[in-house]
Short mmCIF file of N, CA and C in Angstrom, two decimals:
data_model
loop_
_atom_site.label_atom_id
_atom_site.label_comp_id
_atom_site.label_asym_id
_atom_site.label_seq_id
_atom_site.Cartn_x
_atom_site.Cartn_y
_atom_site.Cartn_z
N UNK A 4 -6.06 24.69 -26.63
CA UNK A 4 -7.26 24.05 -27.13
C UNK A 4 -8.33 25.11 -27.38
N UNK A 5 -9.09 24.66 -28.45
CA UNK A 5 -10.02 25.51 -28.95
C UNK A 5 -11.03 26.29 -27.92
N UNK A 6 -11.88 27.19 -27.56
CA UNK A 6 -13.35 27.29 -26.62
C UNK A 6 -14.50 26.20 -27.94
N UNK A 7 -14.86 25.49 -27.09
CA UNK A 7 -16.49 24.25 -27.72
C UNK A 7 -17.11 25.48 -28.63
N UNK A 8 -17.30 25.07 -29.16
CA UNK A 8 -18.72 26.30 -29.99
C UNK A 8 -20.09 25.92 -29.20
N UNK A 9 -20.51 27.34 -28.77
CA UNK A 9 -21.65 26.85 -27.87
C UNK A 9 -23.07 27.07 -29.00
N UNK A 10 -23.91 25.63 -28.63
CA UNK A 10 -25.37 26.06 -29.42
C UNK A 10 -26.41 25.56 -28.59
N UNK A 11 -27.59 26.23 -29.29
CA UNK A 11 -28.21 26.39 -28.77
C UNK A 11 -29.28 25.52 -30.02
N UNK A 12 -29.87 24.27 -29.81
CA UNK A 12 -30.97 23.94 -30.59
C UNK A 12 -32.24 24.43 -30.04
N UNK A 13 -32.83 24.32 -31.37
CA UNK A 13 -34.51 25.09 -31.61
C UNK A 13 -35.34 23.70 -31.91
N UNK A 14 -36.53 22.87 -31.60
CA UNK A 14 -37.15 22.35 -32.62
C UNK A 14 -38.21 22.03 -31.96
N UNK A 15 -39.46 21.82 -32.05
CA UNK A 15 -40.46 21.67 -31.66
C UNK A 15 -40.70 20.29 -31.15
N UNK A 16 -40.25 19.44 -31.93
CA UNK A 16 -40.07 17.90 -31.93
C UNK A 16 -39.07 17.31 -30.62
N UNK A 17 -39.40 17.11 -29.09
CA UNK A 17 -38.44 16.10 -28.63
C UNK A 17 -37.09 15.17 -28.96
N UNK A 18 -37.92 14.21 -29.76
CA UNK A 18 -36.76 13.20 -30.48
C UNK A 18 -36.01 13.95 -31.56
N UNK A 19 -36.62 14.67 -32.26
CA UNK A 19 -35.20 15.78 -32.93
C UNK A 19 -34.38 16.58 -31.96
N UNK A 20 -34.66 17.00 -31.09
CA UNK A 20 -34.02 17.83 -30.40
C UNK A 20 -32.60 16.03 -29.62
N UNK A 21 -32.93 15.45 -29.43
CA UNK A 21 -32.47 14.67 -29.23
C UNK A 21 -31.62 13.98 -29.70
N UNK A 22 -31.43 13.91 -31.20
CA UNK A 22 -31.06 13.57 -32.33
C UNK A 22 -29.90 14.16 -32.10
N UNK A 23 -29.93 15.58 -32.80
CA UNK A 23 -29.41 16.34 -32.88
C UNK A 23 -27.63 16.19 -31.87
N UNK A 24 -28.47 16.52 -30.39
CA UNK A 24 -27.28 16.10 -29.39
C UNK A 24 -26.71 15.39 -29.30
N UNK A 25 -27.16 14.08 -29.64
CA UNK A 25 -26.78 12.68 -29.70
C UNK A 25 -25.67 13.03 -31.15
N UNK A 26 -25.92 13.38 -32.02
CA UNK A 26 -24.95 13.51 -33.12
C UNK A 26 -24.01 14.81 -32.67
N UNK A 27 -24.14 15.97 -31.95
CA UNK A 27 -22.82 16.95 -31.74
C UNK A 27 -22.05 15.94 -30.15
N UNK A 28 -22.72 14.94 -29.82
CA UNK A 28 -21.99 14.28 -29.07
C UNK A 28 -21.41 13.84 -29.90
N UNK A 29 -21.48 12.69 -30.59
CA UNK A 29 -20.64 11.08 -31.19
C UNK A 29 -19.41 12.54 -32.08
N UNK A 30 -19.56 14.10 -32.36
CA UNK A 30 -18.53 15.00 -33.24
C UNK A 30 -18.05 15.53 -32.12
N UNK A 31 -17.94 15.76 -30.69
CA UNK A 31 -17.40 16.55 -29.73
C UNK A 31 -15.68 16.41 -29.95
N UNK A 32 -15.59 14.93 -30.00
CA UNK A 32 -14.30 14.69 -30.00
C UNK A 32 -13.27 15.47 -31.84
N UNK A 33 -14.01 15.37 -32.71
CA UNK A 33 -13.37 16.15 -33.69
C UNK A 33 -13.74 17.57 -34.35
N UNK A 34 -15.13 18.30 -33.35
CA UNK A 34 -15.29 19.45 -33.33
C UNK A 34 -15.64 19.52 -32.29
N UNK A 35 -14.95 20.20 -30.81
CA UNK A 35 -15.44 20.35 -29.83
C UNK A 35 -16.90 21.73 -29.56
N UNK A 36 -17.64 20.87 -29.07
CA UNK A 36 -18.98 21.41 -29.21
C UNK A 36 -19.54 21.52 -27.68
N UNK A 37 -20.76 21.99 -27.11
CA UNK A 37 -21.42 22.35 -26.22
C UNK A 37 -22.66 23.15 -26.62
N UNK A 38 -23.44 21.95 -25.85
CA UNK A 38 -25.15 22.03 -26.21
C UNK A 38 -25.29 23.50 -24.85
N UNK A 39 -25.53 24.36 -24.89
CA UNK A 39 -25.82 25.70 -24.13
C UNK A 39 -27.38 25.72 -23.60
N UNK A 40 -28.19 25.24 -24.56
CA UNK A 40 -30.06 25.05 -24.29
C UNK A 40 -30.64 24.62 -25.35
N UNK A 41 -31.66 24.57 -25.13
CA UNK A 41 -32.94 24.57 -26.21
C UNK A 41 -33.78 24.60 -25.91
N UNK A 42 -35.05 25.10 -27.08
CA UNK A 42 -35.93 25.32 -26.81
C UNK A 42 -37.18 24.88 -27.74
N UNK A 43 -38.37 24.36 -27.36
CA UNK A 43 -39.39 23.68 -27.92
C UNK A 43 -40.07 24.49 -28.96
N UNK A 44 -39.76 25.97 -29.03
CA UNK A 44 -40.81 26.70 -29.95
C UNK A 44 -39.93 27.97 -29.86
N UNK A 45 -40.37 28.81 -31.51
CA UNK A 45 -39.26 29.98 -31.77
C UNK A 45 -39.70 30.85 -30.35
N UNK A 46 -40.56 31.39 -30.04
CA UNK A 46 -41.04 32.20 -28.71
C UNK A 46 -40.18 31.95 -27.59
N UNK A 47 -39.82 30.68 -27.45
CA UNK A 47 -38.96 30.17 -26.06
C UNK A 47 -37.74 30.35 -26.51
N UNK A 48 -37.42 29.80 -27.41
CA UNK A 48 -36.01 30.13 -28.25
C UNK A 48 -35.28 31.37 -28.00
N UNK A 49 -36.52 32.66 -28.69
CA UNK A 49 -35.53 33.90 -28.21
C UNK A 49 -35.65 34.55 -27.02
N UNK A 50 -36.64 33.95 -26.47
CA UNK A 50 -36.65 34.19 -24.92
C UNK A 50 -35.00 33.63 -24.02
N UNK A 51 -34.92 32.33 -24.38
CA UNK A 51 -33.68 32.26 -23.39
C UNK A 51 -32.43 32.66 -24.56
N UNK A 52 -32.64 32.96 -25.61
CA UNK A 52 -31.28 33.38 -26.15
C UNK A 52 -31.33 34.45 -25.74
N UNK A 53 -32.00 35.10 -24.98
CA UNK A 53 -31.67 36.75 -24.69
C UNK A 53 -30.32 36.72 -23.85
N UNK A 54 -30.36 35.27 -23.05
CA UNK A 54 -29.05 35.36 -21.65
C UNK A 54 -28.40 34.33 -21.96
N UNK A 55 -28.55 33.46 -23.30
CA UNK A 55 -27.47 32.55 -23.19
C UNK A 55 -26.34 32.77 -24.16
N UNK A 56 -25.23 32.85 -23.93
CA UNK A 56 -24.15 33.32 -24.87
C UNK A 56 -24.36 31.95 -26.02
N UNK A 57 -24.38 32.06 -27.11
CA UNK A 57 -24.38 30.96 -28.56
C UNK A 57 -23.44 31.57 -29.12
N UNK A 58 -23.10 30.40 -30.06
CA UNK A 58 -22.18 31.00 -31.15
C UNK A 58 -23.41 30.43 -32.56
N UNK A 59 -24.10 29.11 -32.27
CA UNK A 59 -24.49 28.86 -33.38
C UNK A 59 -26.26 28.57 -32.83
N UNK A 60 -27.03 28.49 -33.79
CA UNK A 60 -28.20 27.85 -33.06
C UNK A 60 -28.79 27.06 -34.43
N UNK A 61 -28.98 25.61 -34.15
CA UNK A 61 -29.59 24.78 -34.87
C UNK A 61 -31.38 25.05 -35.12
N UNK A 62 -32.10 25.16 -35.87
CA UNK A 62 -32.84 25.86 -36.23
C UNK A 62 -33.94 25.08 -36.92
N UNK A 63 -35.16 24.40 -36.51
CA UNK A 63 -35.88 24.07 -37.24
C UNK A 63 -36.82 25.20 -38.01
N UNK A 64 -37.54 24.83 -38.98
CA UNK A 64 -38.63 25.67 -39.30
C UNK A 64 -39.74 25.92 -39.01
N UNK A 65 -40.51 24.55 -39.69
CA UNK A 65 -42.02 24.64 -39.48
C UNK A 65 -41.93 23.87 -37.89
N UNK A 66 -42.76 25.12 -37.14
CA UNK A 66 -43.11 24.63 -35.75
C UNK A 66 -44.01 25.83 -35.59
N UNK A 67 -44.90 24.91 -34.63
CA UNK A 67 -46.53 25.91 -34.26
C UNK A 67 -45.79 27.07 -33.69
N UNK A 68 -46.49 28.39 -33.91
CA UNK A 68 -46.41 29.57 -33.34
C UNK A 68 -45.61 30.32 -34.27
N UNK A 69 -44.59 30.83 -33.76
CA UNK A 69 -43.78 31.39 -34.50
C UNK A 69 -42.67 30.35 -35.16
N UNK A 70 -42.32 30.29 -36.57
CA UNK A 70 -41.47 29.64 -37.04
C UNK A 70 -40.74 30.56 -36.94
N UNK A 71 -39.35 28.75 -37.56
CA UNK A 71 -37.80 29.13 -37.31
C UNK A 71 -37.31 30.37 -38.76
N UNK A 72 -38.48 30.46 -39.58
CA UNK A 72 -38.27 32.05 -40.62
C UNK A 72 -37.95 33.24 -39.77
N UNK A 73 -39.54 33.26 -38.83
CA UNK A 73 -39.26 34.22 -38.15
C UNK A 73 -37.99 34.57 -36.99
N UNK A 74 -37.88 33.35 -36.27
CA UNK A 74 -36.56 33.29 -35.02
C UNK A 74 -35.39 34.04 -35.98
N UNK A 75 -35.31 33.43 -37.02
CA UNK A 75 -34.19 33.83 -37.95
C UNK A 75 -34.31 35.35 -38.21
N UNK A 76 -35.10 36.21 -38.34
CA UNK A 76 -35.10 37.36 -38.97
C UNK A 76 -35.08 38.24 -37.38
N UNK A 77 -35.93 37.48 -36.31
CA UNK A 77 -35.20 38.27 -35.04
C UNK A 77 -34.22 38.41 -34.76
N UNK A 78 -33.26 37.51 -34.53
CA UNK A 78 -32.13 37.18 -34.76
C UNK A 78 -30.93 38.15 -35.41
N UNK A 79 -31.93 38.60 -36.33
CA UNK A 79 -30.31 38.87 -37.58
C UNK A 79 -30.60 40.38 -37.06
N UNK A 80 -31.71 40.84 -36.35
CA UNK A 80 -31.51 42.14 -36.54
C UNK A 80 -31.01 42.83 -34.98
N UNK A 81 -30.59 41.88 -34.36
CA UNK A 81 -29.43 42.12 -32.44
C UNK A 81 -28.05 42.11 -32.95
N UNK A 82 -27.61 42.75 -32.71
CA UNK A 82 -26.30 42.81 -32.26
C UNK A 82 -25.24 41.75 -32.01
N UNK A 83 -24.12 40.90 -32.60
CA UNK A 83 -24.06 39.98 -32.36
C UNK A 83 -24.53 38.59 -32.02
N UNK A 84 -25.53 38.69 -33.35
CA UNK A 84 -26.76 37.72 -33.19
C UNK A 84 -25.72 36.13 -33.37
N UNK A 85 -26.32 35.04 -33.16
CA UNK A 85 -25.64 33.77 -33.17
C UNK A 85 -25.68 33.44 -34.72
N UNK A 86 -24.90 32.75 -35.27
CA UNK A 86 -24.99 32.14 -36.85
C UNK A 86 -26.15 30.76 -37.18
N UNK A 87 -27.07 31.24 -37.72
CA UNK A 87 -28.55 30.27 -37.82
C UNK A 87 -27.90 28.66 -38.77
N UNK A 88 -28.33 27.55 -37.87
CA UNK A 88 -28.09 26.88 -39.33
C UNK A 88 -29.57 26.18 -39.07
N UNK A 89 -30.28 26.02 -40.38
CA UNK A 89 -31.53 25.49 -40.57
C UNK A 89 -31.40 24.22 -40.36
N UNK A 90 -32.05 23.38 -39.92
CA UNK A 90 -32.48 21.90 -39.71
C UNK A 90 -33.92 21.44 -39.55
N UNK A 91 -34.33 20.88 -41.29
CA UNK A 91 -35.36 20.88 -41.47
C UNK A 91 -36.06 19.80 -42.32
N UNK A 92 -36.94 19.39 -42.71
CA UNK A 92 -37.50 17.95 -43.46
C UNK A 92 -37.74 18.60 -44.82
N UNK A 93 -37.90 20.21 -44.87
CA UNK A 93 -38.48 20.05 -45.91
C UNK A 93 -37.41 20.94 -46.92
N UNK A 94 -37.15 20.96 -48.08
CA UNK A 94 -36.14 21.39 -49.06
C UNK A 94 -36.58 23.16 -49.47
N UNK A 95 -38.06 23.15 -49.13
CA UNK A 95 -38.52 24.24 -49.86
C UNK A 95 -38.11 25.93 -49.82
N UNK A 96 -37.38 25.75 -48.33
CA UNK A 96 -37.45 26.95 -47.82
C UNK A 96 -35.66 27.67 -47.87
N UNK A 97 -35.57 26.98 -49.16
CA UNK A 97 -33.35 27.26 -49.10
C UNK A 97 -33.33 28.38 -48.77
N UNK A 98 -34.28 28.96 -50.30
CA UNK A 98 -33.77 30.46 -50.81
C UNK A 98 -34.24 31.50 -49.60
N UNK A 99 -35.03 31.17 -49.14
CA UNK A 99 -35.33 32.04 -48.11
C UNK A 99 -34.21 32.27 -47.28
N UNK A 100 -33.93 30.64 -46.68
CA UNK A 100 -33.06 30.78 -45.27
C UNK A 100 -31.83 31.31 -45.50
N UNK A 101 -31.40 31.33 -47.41
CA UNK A 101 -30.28 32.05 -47.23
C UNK A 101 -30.11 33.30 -47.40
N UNK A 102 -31.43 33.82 -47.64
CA UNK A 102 -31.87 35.01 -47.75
C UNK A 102 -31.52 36.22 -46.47
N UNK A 103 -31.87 35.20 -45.44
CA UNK A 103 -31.50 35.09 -44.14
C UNK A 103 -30.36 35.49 -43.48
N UNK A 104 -29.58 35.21 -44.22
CA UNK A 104 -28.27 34.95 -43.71
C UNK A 104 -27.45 33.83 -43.22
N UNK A 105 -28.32 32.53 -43.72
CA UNK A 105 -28.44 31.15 -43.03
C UNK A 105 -26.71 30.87 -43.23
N UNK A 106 -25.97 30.55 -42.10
CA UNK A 106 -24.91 29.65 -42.44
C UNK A 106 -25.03 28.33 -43.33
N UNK A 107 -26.33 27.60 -42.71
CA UNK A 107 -26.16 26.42 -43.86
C UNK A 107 -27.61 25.94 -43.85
N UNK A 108 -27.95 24.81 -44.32
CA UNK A 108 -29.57 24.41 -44.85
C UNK A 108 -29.36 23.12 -44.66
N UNK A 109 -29.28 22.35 -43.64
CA UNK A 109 -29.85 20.75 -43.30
C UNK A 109 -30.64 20.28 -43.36
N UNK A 110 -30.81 19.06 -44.79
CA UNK A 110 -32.22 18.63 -44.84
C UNK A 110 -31.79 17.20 -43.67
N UNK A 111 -33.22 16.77 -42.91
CA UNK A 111 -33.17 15.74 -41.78
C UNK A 111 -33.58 14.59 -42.89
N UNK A 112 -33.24 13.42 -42.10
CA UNK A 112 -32.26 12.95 -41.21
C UNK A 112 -30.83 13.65 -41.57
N UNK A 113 -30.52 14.62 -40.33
CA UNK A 113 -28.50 14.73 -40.25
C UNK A 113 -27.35 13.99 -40.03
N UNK A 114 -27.15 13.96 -41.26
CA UNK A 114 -26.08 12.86 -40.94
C UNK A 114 -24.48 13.70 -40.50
N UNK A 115 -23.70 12.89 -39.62
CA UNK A 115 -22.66 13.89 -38.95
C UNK A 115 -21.78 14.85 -39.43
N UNK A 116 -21.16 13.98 -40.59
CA UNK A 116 -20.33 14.78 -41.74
C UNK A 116 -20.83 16.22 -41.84
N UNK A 117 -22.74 16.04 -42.22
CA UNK A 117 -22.81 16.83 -42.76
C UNK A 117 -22.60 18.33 -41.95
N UNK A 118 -23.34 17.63 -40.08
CA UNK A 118 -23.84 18.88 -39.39
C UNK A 118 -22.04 19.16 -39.48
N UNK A 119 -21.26 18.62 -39.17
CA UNK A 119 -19.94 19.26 -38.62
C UNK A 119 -19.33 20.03 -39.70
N UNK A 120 -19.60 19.90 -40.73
CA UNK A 120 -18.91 20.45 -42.31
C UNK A 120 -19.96 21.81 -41.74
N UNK A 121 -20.84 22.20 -41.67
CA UNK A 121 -21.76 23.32 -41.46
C UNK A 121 -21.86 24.10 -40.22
N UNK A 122 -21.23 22.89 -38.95
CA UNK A 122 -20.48 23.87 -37.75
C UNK A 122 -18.92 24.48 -38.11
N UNK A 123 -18.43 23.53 -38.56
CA UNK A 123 -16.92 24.17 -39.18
C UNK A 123 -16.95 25.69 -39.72
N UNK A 124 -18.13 26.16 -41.07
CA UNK A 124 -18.01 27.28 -41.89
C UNK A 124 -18.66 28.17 -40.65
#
């Protein structure tokens, strides 16, 4: 059997962060998955990604302080950084995130298909 892909969600929002789990739950059984942490704001984010092993980290954008642009560009420049996938309301910011290096660009509401087609790549 496979190792879960471990992630790590980002989002400023509670009930998104919530969401989120609630949907890599109801996919555990046909992509085995494992929620590793999260964190309320990009600052906390790469604070505990310093010690938590990820493979992927779900990624909002616009959130007070440092946005998920910036988490993303910290990110890409460590060493075995985790694979970013954006999860976000607003459409505007593709070209950037794939600028990025973004694995994929989730506009919210996520629907399951979609997150698991984008944990799969």
């Amino acid at each position: 059997m496979a190792e879960p892909i471990r992630i790590f969600i980002v989002d400023d929002e509670a009930p998104a962060r919530a969401r989120l789990r609630s949907l890599l739950e109801d996919c555990a059984e046909t992509l085995p998955n494992r929620v590793v942490g999260e964190a309320a704001s990009g600052a906390a984010a790469l604070m505990a990604l310093a010690s938590v092993a990820t493979d992927v980290v779900l990624l909002d954008i616009r959130m007070p302080g440092m946005d998920g642009m910036e988490v993303a560009r910290r990110l890409a420049s460590q060493p075995g950084a985790p694979q970013v996938i954006f999860v976000t309301a607003y459409d505007a910011h593709a070209v950037t995130a794939f600028e990025l290096n973004a694995r994929d660009y989730l506009l919210k509401p996520v629907r399951v298909d979609r997150l698991v087609g984008a944990l799969r790549r």
